[in-house]
Short mmCIF file of C-alpha atoms in Angstrom, two decimals:
data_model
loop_
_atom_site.label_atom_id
_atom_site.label_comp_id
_atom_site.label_asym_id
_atom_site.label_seq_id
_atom_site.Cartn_x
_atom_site.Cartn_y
_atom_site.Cartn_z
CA UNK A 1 0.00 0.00 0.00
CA UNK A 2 2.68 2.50 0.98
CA UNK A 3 4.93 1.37 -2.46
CA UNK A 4 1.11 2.45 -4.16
CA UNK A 5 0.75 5.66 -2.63
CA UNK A 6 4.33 6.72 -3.07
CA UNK A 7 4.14 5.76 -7.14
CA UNK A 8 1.16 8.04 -6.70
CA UNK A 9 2.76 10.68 -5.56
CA UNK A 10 5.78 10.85 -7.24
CA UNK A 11 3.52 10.26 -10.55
CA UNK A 12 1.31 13.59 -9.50
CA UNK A 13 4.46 15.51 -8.66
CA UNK A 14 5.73 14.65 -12.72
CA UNK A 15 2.16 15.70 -14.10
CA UNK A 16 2.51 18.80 -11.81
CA UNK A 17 6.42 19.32 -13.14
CA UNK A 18 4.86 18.73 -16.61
CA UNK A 19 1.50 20.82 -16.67
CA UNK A 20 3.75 23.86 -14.93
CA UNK A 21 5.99 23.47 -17.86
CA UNK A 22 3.52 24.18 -20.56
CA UNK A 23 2.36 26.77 -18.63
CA UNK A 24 5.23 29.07 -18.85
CA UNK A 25 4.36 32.22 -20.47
CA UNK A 26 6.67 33.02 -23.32
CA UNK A 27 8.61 36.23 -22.41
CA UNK A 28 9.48 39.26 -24.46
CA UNK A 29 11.61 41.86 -23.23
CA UNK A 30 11.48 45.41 -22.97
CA UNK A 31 14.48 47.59 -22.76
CA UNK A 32 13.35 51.54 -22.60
CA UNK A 33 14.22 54.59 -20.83
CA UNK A 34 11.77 54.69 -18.04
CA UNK A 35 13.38 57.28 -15.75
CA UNK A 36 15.72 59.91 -17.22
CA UNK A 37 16.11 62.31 -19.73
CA UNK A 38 13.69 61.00 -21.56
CA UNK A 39 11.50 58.85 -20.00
CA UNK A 40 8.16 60.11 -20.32
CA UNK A 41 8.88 58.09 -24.35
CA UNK A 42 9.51 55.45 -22.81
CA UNK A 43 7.41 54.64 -20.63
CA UNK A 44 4.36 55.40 -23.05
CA UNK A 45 5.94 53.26 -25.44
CA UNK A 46 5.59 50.72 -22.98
CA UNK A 47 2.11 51.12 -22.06
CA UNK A 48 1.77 51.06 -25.89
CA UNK A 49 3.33 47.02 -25.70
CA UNK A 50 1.30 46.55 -23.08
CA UNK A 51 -1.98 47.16 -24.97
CA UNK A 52 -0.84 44.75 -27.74
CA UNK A 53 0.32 41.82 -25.68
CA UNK A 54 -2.59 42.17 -23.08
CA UNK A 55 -5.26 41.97 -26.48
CA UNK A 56 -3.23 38.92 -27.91
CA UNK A 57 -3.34 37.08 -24.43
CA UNK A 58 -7.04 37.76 -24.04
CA UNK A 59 -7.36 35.80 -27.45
CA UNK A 60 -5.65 32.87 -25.94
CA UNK A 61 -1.85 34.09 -26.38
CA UNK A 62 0.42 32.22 -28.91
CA UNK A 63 1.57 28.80 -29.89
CA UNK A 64 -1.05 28.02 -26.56
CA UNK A 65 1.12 29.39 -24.49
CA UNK A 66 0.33 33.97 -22.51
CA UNK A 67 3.03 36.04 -23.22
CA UNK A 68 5.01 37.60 -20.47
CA UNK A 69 6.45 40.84 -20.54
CA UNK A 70 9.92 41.59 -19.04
CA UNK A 71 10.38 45.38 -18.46
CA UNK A 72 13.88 46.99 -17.82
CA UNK A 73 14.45 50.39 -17.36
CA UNK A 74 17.85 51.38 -19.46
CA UNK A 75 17.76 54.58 -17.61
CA UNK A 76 18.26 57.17 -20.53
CA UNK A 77 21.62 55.89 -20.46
CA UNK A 78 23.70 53.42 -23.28
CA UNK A 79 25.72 51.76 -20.48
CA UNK A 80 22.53 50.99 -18.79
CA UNK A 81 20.81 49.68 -22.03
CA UNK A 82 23.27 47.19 -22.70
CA UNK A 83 23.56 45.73 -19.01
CA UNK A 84 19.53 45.61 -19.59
CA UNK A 85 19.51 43.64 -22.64
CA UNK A 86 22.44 41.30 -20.66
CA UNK A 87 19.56 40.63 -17.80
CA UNK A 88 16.85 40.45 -20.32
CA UNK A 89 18.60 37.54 -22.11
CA UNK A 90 20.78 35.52 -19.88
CA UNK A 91 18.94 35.78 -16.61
CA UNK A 92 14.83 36.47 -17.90
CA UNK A 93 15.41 34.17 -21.07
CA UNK A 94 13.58 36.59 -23.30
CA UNK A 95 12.80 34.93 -27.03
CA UNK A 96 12.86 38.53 -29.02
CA UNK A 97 13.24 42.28 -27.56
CA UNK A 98 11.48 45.49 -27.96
CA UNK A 99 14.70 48.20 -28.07
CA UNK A 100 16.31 50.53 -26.68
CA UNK A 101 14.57 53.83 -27.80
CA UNK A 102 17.72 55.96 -28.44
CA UNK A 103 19.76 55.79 -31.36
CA UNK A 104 22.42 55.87 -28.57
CA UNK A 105 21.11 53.35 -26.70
CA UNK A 106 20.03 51.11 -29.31
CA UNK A 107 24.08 51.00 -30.58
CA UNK A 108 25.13 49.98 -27.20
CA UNK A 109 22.45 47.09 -27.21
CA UNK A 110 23.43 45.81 -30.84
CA UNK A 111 26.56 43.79 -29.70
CA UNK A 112 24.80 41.90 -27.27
CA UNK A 113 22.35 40.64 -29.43
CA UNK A 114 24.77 39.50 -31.94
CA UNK A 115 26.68 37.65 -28.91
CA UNK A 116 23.42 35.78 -27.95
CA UNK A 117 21.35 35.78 -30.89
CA UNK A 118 18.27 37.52 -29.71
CA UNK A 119 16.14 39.50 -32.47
CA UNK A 120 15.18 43.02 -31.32
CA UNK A 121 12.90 45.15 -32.80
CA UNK A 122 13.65 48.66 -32.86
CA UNK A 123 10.86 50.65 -32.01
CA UNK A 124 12.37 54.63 -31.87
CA UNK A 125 15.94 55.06 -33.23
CA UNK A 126 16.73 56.57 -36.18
CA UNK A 127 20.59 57.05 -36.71
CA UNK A 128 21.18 54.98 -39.90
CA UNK A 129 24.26 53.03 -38.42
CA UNK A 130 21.85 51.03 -36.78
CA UNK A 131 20.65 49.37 -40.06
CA UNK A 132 24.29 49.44 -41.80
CA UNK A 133 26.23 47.83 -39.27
CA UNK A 134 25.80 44.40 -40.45
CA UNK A 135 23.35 43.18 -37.58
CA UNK A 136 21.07 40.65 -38.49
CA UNK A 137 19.12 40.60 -35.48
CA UNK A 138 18.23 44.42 -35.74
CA UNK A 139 14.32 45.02 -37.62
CA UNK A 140 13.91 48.52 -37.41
CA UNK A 141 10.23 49.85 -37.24
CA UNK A 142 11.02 53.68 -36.94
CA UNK A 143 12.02 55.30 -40.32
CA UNK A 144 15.86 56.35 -40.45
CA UNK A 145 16.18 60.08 -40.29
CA UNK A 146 17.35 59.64 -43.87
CA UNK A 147 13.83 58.51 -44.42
CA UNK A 148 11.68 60.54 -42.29
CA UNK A 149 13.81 64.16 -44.25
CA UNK A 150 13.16 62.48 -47.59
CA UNK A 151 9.37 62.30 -46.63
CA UNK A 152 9.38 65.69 -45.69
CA UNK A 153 11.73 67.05 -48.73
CA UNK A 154 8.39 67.68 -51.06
CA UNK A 155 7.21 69.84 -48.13
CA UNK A 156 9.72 72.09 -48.48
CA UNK A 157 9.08 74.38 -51.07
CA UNK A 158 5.65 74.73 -50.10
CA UNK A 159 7.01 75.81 -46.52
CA UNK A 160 8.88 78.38 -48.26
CA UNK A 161 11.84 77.86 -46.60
CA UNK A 162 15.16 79.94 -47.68
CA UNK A 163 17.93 78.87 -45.20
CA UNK A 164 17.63 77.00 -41.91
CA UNK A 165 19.41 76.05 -38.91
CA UNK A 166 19.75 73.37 -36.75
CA UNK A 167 19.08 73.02 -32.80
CA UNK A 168 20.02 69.18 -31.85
CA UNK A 169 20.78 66.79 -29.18
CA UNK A 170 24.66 65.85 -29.29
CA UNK A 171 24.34 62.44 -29.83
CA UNK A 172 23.54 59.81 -32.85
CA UNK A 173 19.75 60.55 -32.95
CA UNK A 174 20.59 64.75 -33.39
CA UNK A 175 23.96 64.91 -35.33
CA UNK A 176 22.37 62.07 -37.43
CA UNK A 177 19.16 64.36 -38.45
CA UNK A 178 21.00 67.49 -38.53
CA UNK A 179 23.15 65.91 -41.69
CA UNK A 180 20.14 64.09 -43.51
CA UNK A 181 17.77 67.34 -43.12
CA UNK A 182 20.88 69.55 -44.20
CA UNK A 183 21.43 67.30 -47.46
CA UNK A 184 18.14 66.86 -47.97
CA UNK A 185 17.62 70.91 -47.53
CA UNK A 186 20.56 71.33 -49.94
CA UNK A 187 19.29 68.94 -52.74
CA UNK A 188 16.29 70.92 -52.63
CA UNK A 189 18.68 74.44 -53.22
CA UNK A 190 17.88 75.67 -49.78
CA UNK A 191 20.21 77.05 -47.82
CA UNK A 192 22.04 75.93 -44.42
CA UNK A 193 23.77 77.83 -41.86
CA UNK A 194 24.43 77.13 -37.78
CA UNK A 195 24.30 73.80 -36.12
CA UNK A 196 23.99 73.94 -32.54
CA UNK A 197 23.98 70.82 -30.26
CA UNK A 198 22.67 70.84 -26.60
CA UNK A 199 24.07 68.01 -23.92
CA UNK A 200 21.22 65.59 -23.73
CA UNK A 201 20.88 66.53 -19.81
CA UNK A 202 21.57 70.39 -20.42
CA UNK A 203 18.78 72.90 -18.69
CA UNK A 204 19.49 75.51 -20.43
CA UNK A 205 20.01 76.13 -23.86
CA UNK A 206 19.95 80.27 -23.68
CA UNK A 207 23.42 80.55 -25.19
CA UNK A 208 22.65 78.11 -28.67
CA UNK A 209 19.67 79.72 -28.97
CA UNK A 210 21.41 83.29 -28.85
CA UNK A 211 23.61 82.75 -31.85
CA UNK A 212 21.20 81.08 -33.50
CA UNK A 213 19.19 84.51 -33.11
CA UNK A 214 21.61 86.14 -34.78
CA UNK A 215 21.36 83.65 -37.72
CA UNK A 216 19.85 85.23 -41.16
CA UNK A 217 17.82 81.58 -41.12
CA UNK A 218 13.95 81.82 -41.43
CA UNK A 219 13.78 78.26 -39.98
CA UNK A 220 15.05 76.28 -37.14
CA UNK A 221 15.39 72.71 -37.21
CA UNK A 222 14.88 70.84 -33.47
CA UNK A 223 15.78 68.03 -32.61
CA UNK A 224 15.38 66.13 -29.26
CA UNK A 225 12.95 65.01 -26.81
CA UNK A 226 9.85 66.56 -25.08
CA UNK A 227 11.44 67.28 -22.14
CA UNK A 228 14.20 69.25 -23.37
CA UNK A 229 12.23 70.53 -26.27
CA UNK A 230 9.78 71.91 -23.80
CA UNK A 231 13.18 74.20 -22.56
CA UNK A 232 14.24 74.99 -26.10
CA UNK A 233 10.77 76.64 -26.64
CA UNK A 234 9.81 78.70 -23.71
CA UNK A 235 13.82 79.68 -24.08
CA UNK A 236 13.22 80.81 -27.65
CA UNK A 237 10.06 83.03 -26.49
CA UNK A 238 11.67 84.41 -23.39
CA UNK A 239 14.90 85.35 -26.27
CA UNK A 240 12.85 87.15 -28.50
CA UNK A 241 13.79 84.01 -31.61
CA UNK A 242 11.46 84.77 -34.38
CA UNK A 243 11.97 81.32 -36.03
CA UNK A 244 10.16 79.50 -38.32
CA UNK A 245 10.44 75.69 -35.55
CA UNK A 246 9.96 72.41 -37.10
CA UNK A 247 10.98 69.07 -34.84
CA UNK A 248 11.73 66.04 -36.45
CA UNK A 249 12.09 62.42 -34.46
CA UNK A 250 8.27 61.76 -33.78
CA UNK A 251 8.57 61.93 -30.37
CA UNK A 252 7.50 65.80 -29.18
CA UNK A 253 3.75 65.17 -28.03
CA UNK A 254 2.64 68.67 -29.45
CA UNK A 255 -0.74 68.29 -27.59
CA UNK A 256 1.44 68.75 -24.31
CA UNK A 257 3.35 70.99 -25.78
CA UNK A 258 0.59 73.44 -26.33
CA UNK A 259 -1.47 72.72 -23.60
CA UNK A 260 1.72 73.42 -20.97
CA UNK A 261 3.00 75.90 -22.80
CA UNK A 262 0.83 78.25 -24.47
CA UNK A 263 1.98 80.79 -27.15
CA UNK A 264 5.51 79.41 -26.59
CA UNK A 265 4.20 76.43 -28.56
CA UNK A 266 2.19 78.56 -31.16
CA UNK A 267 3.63 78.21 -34.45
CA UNK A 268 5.86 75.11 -34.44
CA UNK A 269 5.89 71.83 -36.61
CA UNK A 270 6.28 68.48 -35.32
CA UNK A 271 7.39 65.81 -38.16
CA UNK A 272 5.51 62.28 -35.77
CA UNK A 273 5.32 58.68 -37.61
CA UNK A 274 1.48 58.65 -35.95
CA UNK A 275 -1.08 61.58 -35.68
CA UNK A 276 -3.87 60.03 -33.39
CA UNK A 277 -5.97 63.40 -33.07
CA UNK A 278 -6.67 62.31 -36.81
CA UNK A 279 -7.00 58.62 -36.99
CA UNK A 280 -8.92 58.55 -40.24
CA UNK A 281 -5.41 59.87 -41.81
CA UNK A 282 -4.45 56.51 -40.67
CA UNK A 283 -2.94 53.97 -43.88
CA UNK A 284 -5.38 51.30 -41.19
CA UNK A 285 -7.73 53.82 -39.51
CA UNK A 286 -9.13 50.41 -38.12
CA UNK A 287 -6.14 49.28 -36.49
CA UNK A 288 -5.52 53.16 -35.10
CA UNK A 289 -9.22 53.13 -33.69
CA UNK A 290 -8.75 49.93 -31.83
CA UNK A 291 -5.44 51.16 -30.66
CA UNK A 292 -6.72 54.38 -29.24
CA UNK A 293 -10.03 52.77 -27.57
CA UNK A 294 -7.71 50.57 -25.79
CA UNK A 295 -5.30 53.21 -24.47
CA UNK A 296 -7.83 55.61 -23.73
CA UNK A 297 -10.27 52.18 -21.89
CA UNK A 298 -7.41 52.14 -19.64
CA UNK A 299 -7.30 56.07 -18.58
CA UNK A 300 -3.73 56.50 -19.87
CA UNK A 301 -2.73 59.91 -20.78
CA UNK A 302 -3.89 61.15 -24.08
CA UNK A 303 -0.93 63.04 -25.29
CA UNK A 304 1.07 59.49 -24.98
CA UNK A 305 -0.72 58.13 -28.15
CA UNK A 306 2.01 59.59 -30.70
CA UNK A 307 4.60 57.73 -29.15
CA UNK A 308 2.47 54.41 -27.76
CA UNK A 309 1.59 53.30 -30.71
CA UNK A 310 5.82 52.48 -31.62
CA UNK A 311 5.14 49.75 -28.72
CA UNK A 312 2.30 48.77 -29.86
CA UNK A 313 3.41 48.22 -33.46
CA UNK A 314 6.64 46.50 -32.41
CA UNK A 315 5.11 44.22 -30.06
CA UNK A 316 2.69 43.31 -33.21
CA UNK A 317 5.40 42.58 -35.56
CA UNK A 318 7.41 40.65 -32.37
CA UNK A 319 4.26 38.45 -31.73
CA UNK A 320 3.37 37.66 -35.64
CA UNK A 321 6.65 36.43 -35.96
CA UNK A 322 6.71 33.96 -33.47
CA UNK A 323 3.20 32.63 -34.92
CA UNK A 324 4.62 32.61 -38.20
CA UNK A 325 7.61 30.51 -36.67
CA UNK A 326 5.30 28.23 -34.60
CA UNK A 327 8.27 27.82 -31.87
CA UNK A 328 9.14 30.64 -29.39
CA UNK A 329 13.15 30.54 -30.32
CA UNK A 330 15.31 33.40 -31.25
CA UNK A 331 16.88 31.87 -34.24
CA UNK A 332 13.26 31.07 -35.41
CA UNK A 333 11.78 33.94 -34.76
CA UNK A 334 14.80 36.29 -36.79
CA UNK A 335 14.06 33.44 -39.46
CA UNK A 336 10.43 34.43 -39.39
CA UNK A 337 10.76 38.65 -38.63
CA UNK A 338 11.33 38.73 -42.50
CA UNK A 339 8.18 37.50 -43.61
CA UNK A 340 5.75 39.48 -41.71
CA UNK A 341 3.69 41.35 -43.26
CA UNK A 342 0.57 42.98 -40.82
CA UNK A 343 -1.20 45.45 -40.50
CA UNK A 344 0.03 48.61 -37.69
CA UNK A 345 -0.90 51.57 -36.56
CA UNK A 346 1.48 53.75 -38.64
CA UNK A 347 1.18 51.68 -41.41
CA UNK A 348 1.71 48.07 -43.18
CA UNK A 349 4.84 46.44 -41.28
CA UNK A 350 6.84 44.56 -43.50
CA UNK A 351 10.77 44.34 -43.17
CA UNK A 352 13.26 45.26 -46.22
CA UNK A 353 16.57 43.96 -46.46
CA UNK A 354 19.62 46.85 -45.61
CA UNK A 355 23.14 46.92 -44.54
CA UNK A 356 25.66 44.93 -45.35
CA UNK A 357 25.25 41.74 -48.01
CA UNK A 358 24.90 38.53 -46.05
CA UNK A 359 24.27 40.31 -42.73
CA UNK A 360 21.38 42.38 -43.49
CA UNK A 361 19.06 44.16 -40.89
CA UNK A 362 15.53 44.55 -41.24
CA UNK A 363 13.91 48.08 -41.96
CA UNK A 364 10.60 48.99 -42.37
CA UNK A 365 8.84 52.33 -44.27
CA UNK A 366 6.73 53.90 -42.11
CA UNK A 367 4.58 57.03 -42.62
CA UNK A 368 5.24 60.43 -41.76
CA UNK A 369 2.73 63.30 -40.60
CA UNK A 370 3.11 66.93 -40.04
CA UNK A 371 1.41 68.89 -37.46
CA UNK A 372 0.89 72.61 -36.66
CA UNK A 373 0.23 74.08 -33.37
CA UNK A 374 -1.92 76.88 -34.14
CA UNK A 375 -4.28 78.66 -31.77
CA UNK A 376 -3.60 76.47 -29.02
CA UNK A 377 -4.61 73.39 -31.16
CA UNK A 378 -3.70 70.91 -33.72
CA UNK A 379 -4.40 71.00 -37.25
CA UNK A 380 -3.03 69.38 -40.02
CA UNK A 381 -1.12 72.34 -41.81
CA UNK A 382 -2.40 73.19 -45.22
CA UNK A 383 0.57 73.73 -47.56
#
């Protein structure tokens, strides 16, 4: 009797082993800048995964199986990104990665993905070394700022813009823009003068933004995030800086902008990759309708929708890809990240082949909007 109830139990402890076994979720991981310079991105890009994973999980998940996500903060830092996508891989075991926001950051990440063969996704970054270093785990979402200035080179002209300057962040993301825009600006026989750059962490930006005043430009290129953009603005008012301001990088939530900062705002041009205040400008106004009701079901802060939906679409392209494999394994999933081909918020994700021959990275072309802060709202500008 005791032999019985022992092969009983040891026989219920292997069906418990095995049934906890299929039941682990399969984890993705996150790697964004959820405190720091620029967190308030981040962290609405992560809500913005969030929204996508929790719909596909209510559906059952994949392969059978709920999907976990791992969450690491890289701190607005590239040190801190790669040590993040170290613990996302060897100690959480994460199948594919959502990364690293910064062009800065995403770099610093790169290596270690290459060492452990782990696909990422790249949901923000634009500098176009990401896609020509020879990475073949790297699928880029976010258009290159080669991309996002060619999109906006037809717009020129009717901007009437005769020579420009540039404000930008001193690191990949900024330089990288303020040489794309200036060639593109130059192809198009307008004129380029300063380039200022600004310490990612600086708080004040009064002595750029005084030569720049004394600039002959009509119109002042700005690149960086919303926090520090939010400085270079109500700087530029207090100065007196009669500029023509466009931003370019998608991620300067002009609603906040305007709201928090009143005629300091007035005026300017924000280049974003989604417009939600105008979903039906959508390429799938469907799939930007279902993305809103969700964020706004869960009470998140509307201004966060022009930079949630880059989590939202990544995590869509991550999870199609491991259906597509049918096995939640790196290799696999890569294998499989070239031939998706769904539908996003910004627009129809499908991965192109660039970089270097036989160790291609994946890039996407995503859409690009313009929007106008003018009389304290948002418009679509008409040019």
């Amino acid at each position: 009797m005791a032999k019985l109830i022992k092969s009983s139990l040891v026989a219920l402890a292997l069906a418990l082993s095995a049934s906890t076994a299929l039941a682990d979720p399969i984890k993705i991981g996150i790697n964004q800048p959820l405190t720091g310079s620029v967190a308030a991105s981040g962290n609405f890009i992560t809500d913005g995964a969030k929204l996508a994973i929790e719909a596909i999980n209510a559906k059952g998940g994949l392969l059978g199986e709920q999907v976990e996500l791992v969450i690491e903060d890289n701190k607005s830092n590239p040190s801190e990104a790669a040590a993040a996508a170290e613990k996302l891989i060897t100690r959480d075991k994460v199948v594919a990665m959502m990364g690293a926001w910064g062009s800065t950051f995403t770099l610093a990440v790169m290596p270690k993905l290459e060492e452990y063969g782990v696909p990422m996704v790249v949901e923000t970054a634009s500098s176009s070394k990401i896609t020509s270093a020879g990475n073949p785990w790297v699928f880029r979402l976010a258009p290159t700022s080669e991309m996002e200035a060619k999109a906006f080179a037809p717009l020129a002209a009717k901007f009437g813009i005769k020579k420009a300057d540039f404000l930008v962040v001193n690191n990949d993301w900024g330089l990288g823009a303020s040489v794309e825009f200036g060639k593109m600006l130059k192809d198009q026989g307008i004129e380029t003068g300063m380039v200022e750059t600004m310490d990612p962490a600086a708080q004040d930006i009064s002595a750029q933004l005084a030569k720049l005043k004394a600039s002959d430009g009509d119109t002042l290129f700005v690149t960086t995030g919303f926090e520090q953009l939010s400085l270079v603005l109500k700087q530029a008012q207090a100065q007196g800086l009669k500029r023509r301001i466009i931003t370019t990088g998608g991620s300067q939530f002009p609603d906040r902008l305007a709201e928090q900062l009143g005629t300091a705002a007035e005026g300017s041009f924000h280049l974003l990759f989604f417009a939600p205040w105008f979903p039906e400008a959508a390429t799938n106004p469907d799939v930007a309708k279902a993305y809103i009701d969700a964020w706004n079901s869960h009470g998140y802060d509307k201004s966060g929708l022009s930079d949630g939906f880059r989590g939202y679409d990544a995590m869509t392209a991550i999870t199609a890809a491991i259906e597509k494999a049918g096995k939640a394994e790196p290799e696999a999933i890569r294998d499989a990240l070239w031939q998706v081909d769904v539908k996003g918020v910004n627009g129809n994700i499908k991965f192109e082949k660039v970089g270097v021959e036989g160790s291609e990275s994946g890039q996407n072309s995503p859409n690009v909007y313009v929007i106008e802060v003018k009389d304290g709202s948002l418009v679509l500008p008409k040019l």
